[in-house]
mmCIF file of C-alpha atoms in Angstrom:
data_model
loop_
_atom_site.group_PDB
_atom_site.id
_atom_site.type_symbol
_atom_site.label_atom_id
_atom_site.label_comp_id
_atom_site.label_asym_id
_atom_site.label_seq_id
_atom_site.Cartn_x
_atom_site.Cartn_y
_atom_site.Cartn_z
ATOM 1 C CA UNK A 89 0.042 0.143 -0.113
ATOM 2 C CA UNK A 90 2.607 2.520 0.643
ATOM 3 C CA UNK A 91 5.196 2.002 -2.279
ATOM 4 C CA UNK A 92 2.494 0.078 -4.716
ATOM 5 C CA UNK A 93 -0.933 1.919 -4.700
ATOM 6 C CA UNK A 94 -2.211 2.524 -8.249
ATOM 7 C CA UNK A 95 -5.032 4.941 -7.593
ATOM 8 C CA UNK A 96 -7.403 3.137 -9.993
ATOM 9 C CA UNK A 97 -8.885 5.788 -12.626
ATOM 10 C CA UNK A 98 -12.475 4.324 -12.457
ATOM 11 C CA UNK A 99 -12.097 4.782 -8.366
ATOM 12 C CA UNK A 100 -10.538 8.447 -8.514
ATOM 13 C CA UNK A 101 -13.838 10.477 -8.762
ATOM 14 C CA UNK A 102 -15.146 9.004 -5.588
ATOM 15 C CA UNK A 103 -12.136 9.332 -3.699
ATOM 16 C CA UNK A 104 -11.989 13.094 -4.954
ATOM 17 C CA UNK A 105 -15.223 13.822 -4.001
ATOM 18 C CA UNK A 106 -14.754 12.552 -0.224
ATOM 19 C CA UNK A 107 -12.065 14.784 -0.108
ATOM 20 C CA UNK A 108 -13.839 17.804 -1.174
ATOM 21 C CA UNK A 109 -16.570 16.946 1.452
ATOM 22 C CA UNK A 110 -14.145 16.808 3.962
ATOM 23 C CA UNK A 111 -13.014 20.260 3.170
ATOM 24 C CA UNK A 112 -16.599 21.550 3.574
ATOM 25 C CA UNK A 113 -16.877 19.982 6.914
ATOM 26 C CA UNK A 114 -13.441 21.391 8.140
ATOM 27 C CA UNK A 115 -15.123 25.031 6.760
ATOM 28 C CA UNK A 116 -18.102 24.286 9.044
ATOM 29 C CA UNK A 117 -15.573 24.271 12.018
ATOM 30 C CA UNK A 118 -15.386 27.899 13.384
ATOM 31 C CA UNK A 119 -12.085 27.104 15.145
ATOM 32 C CA UNK A 120 -10.724 25.317 11.584
ATOM 33 C CA UNK A 121 -11.639 28.480 9.535
ATOM 34 C CA UNK A 122 -9.698 31.003 12.471
ATOM 35 C CA UNK A 123 -6.584 28.662 12.288
ATOM 36 C CA UNK A 124 -6.569 28.961 8.220
ATOM 37 C CA UNK A 125 -7.415 32.907 8.533
ATOM 38 C CA UNK A 126 -4.257 32.992 11.203
ATOM 39 C CA UNK A 127 -1.821 30.933 8.819
ATOM 40 C CA UNK A 128 -2.765 32.593 6.040
ATOM 41 C CA UNK A 129 -1.783 35.776 7.806
ATOM 42 C CA UNK A 130 1.390 34.709 9.269
ATOM 43 C CA UNK A 131 3.187 32.823 6.371
ATOM 44 C CA UNK A 132 1.439 34.185 3.451
ATOM 45 C CA UNK A 133 3.919 33.771 0.371
ATOM 46 C CA UNK A 134 4.813 30.758 1.904
ATOM 47 C CA UNK A 135 3.504 26.550 1.554
ATOM 48 C CA UNK A 136 2.645 27.186 5.367
ATOM 49 C CA UNK A 137 -0.001 29.511 4.379
ATOM 50 C CA UNK A 138 -1.656 26.700 2.596
ATOM 51 C CA UNK A 139 -4.099 24.177 4.515
ATOM 52 C CA UNK A 140 -2.875 20.817 4.533
ATOM 53 C CA UNK A 141 -5.836 19.392 3.267
ATOM 54 C CA UNK A 142 -6.001 21.706 0.023
ATOM 55 C CA UNK A 143 -8.431 23.460 -1.467
ATOM 56 C CA UNK A 144 -11.340 22.568 -2.934
ATOM 57 C CA UNK A 145 -10.825 24.100 -6.158
ATOM 58 C CA UNK A 146 -7.215 22.143 -6.059
ATOM 59 C CA UNK A 147 -9.004 19.213 -5.646
ATOM 60 C CA UNK A 148 -11.436 19.306 -7.938
ATOM 61 C CA UNK A 149 -9.081 19.701 -11.067
ATOM 62 C CA UNK A 150 -6.231 17.733 -10.122
ATOM 63 C CA UNK A 151 -6.299 14.563 -12.405
ATOM 64 C CA UNK A 152 -5.514 11.057 -11.794
ATOM 65 C CA UNK A 153 -2.139 11.402 -13.643
ATOM 66 C CA UNK A 154 -0.757 14.487 -11.680
ATOM 67 C CA UNK A 155 -1.756 12.781 -8.142
ATOM 68 C CA UNK A 156 0.416 9.708 -9.608
ATOM 69 C CA UNK A 157 3.416 11.870 -10.422
ATOM 70 C CA UNK A 158 3.356 12.939 -7.238
ATOM 71 C CA UNK A 159 3.222 10.131 -5.362
ATOM 72 C CA UNK A 160 5.746 8.484 -7.532
ATOM 73 C CA UNK A 161 8.108 11.669 -6.792
ATOM 74 C CA UNK A 162 7.603 12.397 -3.045
ATOM 75 C CA UNK A 163 6.784 8.578 -1.907
ATOM 76 C CA UNK A 164 10.336 7.269 -1.925
ATOM 77 C CA UNK A 165 11.678 5.616 1.189
ATOM 78 C CA UNK A 166 14.420 7.871 1.419
ATOM 79 C CA UNK A 167 11.950 10.988 1.811
ATOM 80 C CA UNK A 168 10.579 9.321 4.504
ATOM 81 C CA UNK A 169 10.637 8.597 8.569
ATOM 82 C CA UNK A 170 9.354 5.539 10.201
ATOM 83 C CA UNK A 171 8.002 5.973 13.465
ATOM 84 C CA UNK A 172 7.531 3.302 15.295
ATOM 85 C CA UNK A 173 6.245 2.880 19.179
ATOM 86 C CA UNK A 174 5.277 -0.492 21.193
ATOM 87 C CA UNK A 175 6.761 -3.298 23.074
ATOM 88 C CA UNK A 176 8.985 -4.855 20.991
ATOM 89 C CA UNK A 177 13.036 -5.517 20.369
ATOM 90 C CA UNK A 178 14.440 -3.202 18.659
ATOM 91 C CA UNK A 179 17.020 -5.423 16.722
ATOM 92 C CA UNK A 180 13.990 -7.464 16.003
ATOM 93 C CA UNK A 181 12.073 -4.757 14.513
ATOM 94 C CA UNK A 182 15.219 -3.617 12.270
ATOM 95 C CA UNK A 183 14.955 -7.091 11.024
ATOM 96 C CA UNK A 184 11.557 -6.632 9.957
ATOM 97 C CA UNK A 185 11.688 -3.113 8.257
ATOM 98 C CA UNK A 186 14.806 -4.947 6.463
ATOM 99 C CA UNK A 187 12.067 -7.432 5.394
ATOM 100 C CA UNK A 188 9.379 -5.770 4.223
ATOM 101 C CA UNK A 189 10.692 -2.185 3.214
ATOM 102 C CA UNK A 190 14.828 -3.152 2.590
ATOM 103 C CA UNK A 191 14.165 -4.023 -1.109
ATOM 104 C CA UNK A 192 12.298 -0.919 -2.482
ATOM 105 C CA UNK A 193 14.637 1.266 -4.058
ATOM 106 C CA UNK A 194 15.487 4.795 -2.909
ATOM 107 C CA UNK A 195 14.248 7.291 -5.064
ATOM 108 C CA UNK A 196 15.668 10.782 -6.504
ATOM 109 C CA UNK A 197 15.059 13.179 -3.797
ATOM 110 C CA UNK A 198 12.419 16.053 -5.132
ATOM 111 C CA UNK A 199 13.973 19.749 -4.690
ATOM 112 C CA UNK A 200 12.282 21.499 -1.955
ATOM 113 C CA UNK A 201 11.782 25.333 -2.996
ATOM 114 C CA UNK A 202 13.847 27.719 -0.851
ATOM 115 C CA UNK A 203 11.714 30.392 0.741
ATOM 116 C CA UNK A 204 12.392 32.416 4.141
ATOM 117 C CA UNK A 205 9.330 33.412 6.708
ATOM 118 C CA UNK A 206 8.616 36.647 7.635
ATOM 119 C CA UNK A 207 5.852 37.325 9.463
ATOM 120 C CA UNK A 208 4.223 40.577 10.012
ATOM 121 C CA UNK A 209 5.735 40.636 13.776
ATOM 122 C CA UNK A 210 4.385 44.372 15.000
ATOM 123 C CA UNK A 211 1.649 45.195 16.684
ATOM 124 C CA UNK A 212 -0.733 45.396 14.012
ATOM 125 C CA UNK A 213 -3.951 43.252 14.201
ATOM 126 C CA UNK A 214 -6.184 41.456 11.478
ATOM 127 C CA UNK A 215 -9.388 40.908 11.573
ATOM 128 C CA UNK A 216 -11.623 38.506 9.518
ATOM 129 C CA UNK A 217 -15.685 38.067 10.679
ATOM 130 C CA UNK A 218 -17.754 35.356 9.996
ATOM 131 C CA UNK A 219 -21.080 33.689 12.065
ATOM 132 C CA UNK A 220 -19.210 32.514 14.928
ATOM 133 C CA UNK A 221 -20.650 32.471 18.656
ATOM 134 C CA UNK A 222 -16.633 32.819 19.977
ATOM 135 C CA UNK A 223 -14.452 35.138 19.239
ATOM 136 C CA UNK A 224 -11.020 33.619 18.642
ATOM 137 C CA UNK A 225 -7.576 35.945 19.197
ATOM 138 C CA UNK A 226 -3.990 34.157 17.782
ATOM 139 C CA UNK A 227 -1.106 36.331 18.927
ATOM 140 C CA UNK A 228 1.783 34.661 17.414
ATOM 141 C CA UNK A 229 5.515 35.704 18.702
ATOM 142 C CA UNK A 230 9.156 34.928 16.996
ATOM 143 C CA UNK A 231 11.326 32.311 19.020
ATOM 144 C CA UNK A 232 14.652 31.198 18.695
ATOM 145 C CA UNK A 233 15.241 28.120 16.282
ATOM 146 C CA UNK A 234 15.621 24.591 17.323
ATOM 147 C CA UNK A 235 19.261 24.514 16.969
ATOM 148 C CA UNK A 236 19.734 27.682 19.193
ATOM 149 C CA UNK A 237 20.996 27.352 22.851
ATOM 150 C CA UNK A 238 18.119 29.494 24.145
ATOM 151 C CA UNK A 239 15.311 27.559 22.239
ATOM 152 C CA UNK A 240 15.413 25.195 26.018
ATOM 153 C CA UNK A 241 14.621 28.398 28.311
ATOM 154 C CA UNK A 242 11.991 29.234 25.549
ATOM 155 C CA UNK A 243 10.199 25.859 25.494
ATOM 156 C CA UNK A 244 10.190 25.999 29.159
ATOM 157 C CA UNK A 245 8.821 29.990 29.277
ATOM 158 C CA UNK A 246 5.778 28.115 27.368
ATOM 159 C CA UNK A 247 4.632 25.441 29.210
ATOM 160 C CA UNK A 248 4.962 27.716 32.346
ATOM 161 C CA UNK A 249 2.636 30.174 30.171
ATOM 162 C CA UNK A 250 0.286 27.159 29.461
ATOM 163 C CA UNK A 251 0.386 26.255 33.041
ATOM 164 C CA UNK A 252 -2.445 26.697 36.129
ATOM 165 C CA UNK A 253 0.320 29.659 37.334
ATOM 166 C CA UNK A 254 0.012 31.412 34.152
ATOM 167 C CA UNK A 255 -0.036 34.859 34.593
ATOM 168 C CA UNK A 256 -2.180 35.020 30.885
ATOM 169 C CA UNK A 257 -4.740 33.170 32.803
ATOM 170 C CA UNK A 258 -5.089 35.032 35.984
ATOM 171 C CA UNK A 259 -4.786 38.569 33.533
ATOM 172 C CA UNK A 260 -7.282 37.643 31.537
ATOM 173 C CA UNK A 261 -9.906 34.555 33.113
ATOM 174 C CA UNK A 262 -9.437 35.560 36.487
ATOM 175 C CA UNK A 263 -9.400 39.341 35.993
ATOM 176 C CA UNK A 264 -12.755 41.197 37.082
ATOM 177 C CA UNK A 265 -14.563 41.634 34.687
ATOM 178 C CA UNK A 266 -13.408 38.333 33.055
ATOM 179 C CA UNK A 267 -11.848 39.125 29.466
ATOM 180 C CA UNK A 268 -11.602 35.564 28.641
ATOM 181 C CA UNK A 269 -12.792 31.859 28.529
ATOM 182 C CA UNK A 270 -9.918 29.970 27.550
ATOM 183 C CA UNK A 271 -6.368 30.699 27.310
ATOM 184 C CA UNK A 272 -3.721 28.203 25.796
ATOM 185 C CA UNK A 273 -0.091 29.062 24.560
ATOM 186 C CA UNK A 274 1.833 26.598 22.947
ATOM 187 C CA UNK A 275 5.030 26.430 20.470
ATOM 188 C CA UNK A 276 5.136 25.725 16.766
ATOM 189 C CA UNK A 277 8.494 24.447 15.426
ATOM 190 C CA UNK A 278 9.637 23.978 11.784
ATOM 191 C CA UNK A 279 13.337 24.003 10.663
ATOM 192 C CA UNK A 280 12.523 27.800 9.174
ATOM 193 C CA UNK A 281 11.004 29.109 12.145
ATOM 194 C CA UNK A 282 10.140 29.111 15.717
ATOM 195 C CA UNK A 283 6.643 30.733 16.992
ATOM 196 C CA UNK A 284 5.572 31.425 20.667
ATOM 197 C CA UNK A 285 1.200 30.684 19.589
ATOM 198 C CA UNK A 286 -0.907 32.332 22.397
ATOM 199 C CA UNK A 287 -4.426 31.408 21.612
ATOM 200 C CA UNK A 288 -7.645 33.080 23.427
ATOM 201 C CA UNK A 289 -10.972 33.069 23.194
ATOM 202 C CA UNK A 290 -13.522 35.347 24.242
ATOM 203 C CA UNK A 291 -17.641 35.520 24.245
ATOM 204 C CA UNK A 292 -17.324 39.346 23.831
ATOM 205 C CA UNK A 293 -15.796 40.468 20.642
ATOM 206 C CA UNK A 294 -15.603 44.081 22.202
ATOM 207 C CA UNK A 295 -12.719 42.640 24.425
ATOM 208 C CA UNK A 296 -10.127 41.854 21.614
ATOM 209 C CA UNK A 297 -7.929 45.124 22.089
ATOM 210 C CA UNK A 298 -7.888 44.890 25.964
ATOM 211 C CA UNK A 299 -6.924 40.999 25.899
ATOM 212 C CA UNK A 300 -4.005 42.344 23.036
ATOM 213 C CA UNK A 301 -3.012 44.620 25.236
ATOM 214 C CA UNK A 302 -3.372 42.759 28.760
ATOM 215 C CA UNK A 303 -1.354 40.101 26.616
ATOM 216 C CA UNK A 304 1.997 42.202 25.397
ATOM 217 C CA UNK A 305 1.368 43.906 28.770
ATOM 218 C CA UNK A 306 2.012 40.413 31.017
ATOM 219 C CA UNK A 307 4.536 39.203 28.215
ATOM 220 C CA UNK A 308 6.640 42.335 28.775
ATOM 221 C CA UNK A 309 6.487 42.338 32.727
ATOM 222 C CA UNK A 310 7.950 38.415 32.663
ATOM 223 C CA UNK A 311 11.336 39.507 33.584
ATOM 224 C CA UNK A 312 9.868 41.262 36.749
ATOM 225 C CA UNK A 313 8.378 37.581 38.000
ATOM 226 C CA UNK A 314 10.193 35.962 41.268
ATOM 227 C CA UNK A 315 9.569 32.758 40.208
ATOM 228 C CA UNK A 316 9.008 30.078 43.197
ATOM 229 C CA UNK A 317 10.374 26.420 43.473
ATOM 230 C CA UNK A 318 7.011 25.044 42.469
ATOM 231 C CA UNK A 319 6.623 27.459 39.716
#
């Protein structure tokens, strides 16, 4: 299945329609639409701006021949990573891998497009309006690459900001009046960039400016926090 799929021509239209339906279902989910918008803003002009599942118009027009050509080009052993987890002996698993995949020849490695990530790192607020009961806010801040000596500290910082002791949660949820219903923090990591993503949900769109201002204020004052052993 991995290396010998034939994608029968007579089955192709049906499978293509299934993907189109999946796209339509995704677009009925508010958080999915919001995330697509955030990525389009942050990664404009790069492959990361595109949704993983693709665009409806692209899926509808792609041919079986084009998909097969893509499959043959990219689905080669030397362009893959096997991730295996479970209760096994490593030496025996290596034998199984060699038995079932060892005979598959390496392919010509596809060339990867060169590009740079240059998100709009400023305090500009981009807004997209669509029917939703929840207002979703995404604040993204650049961080050190995984290969940078400062990355570990940045990772710890993100986990602290996402914890029960997070000063962000206290400022946005525990405030009086409460500005947000949910706050989450995480690192988005790729070889070209690292981003600290702060996601905030609120039931009141009038709170957006206050949420952005308080978030920036908390981050600017992080250096003044005296951490306890528990922290």
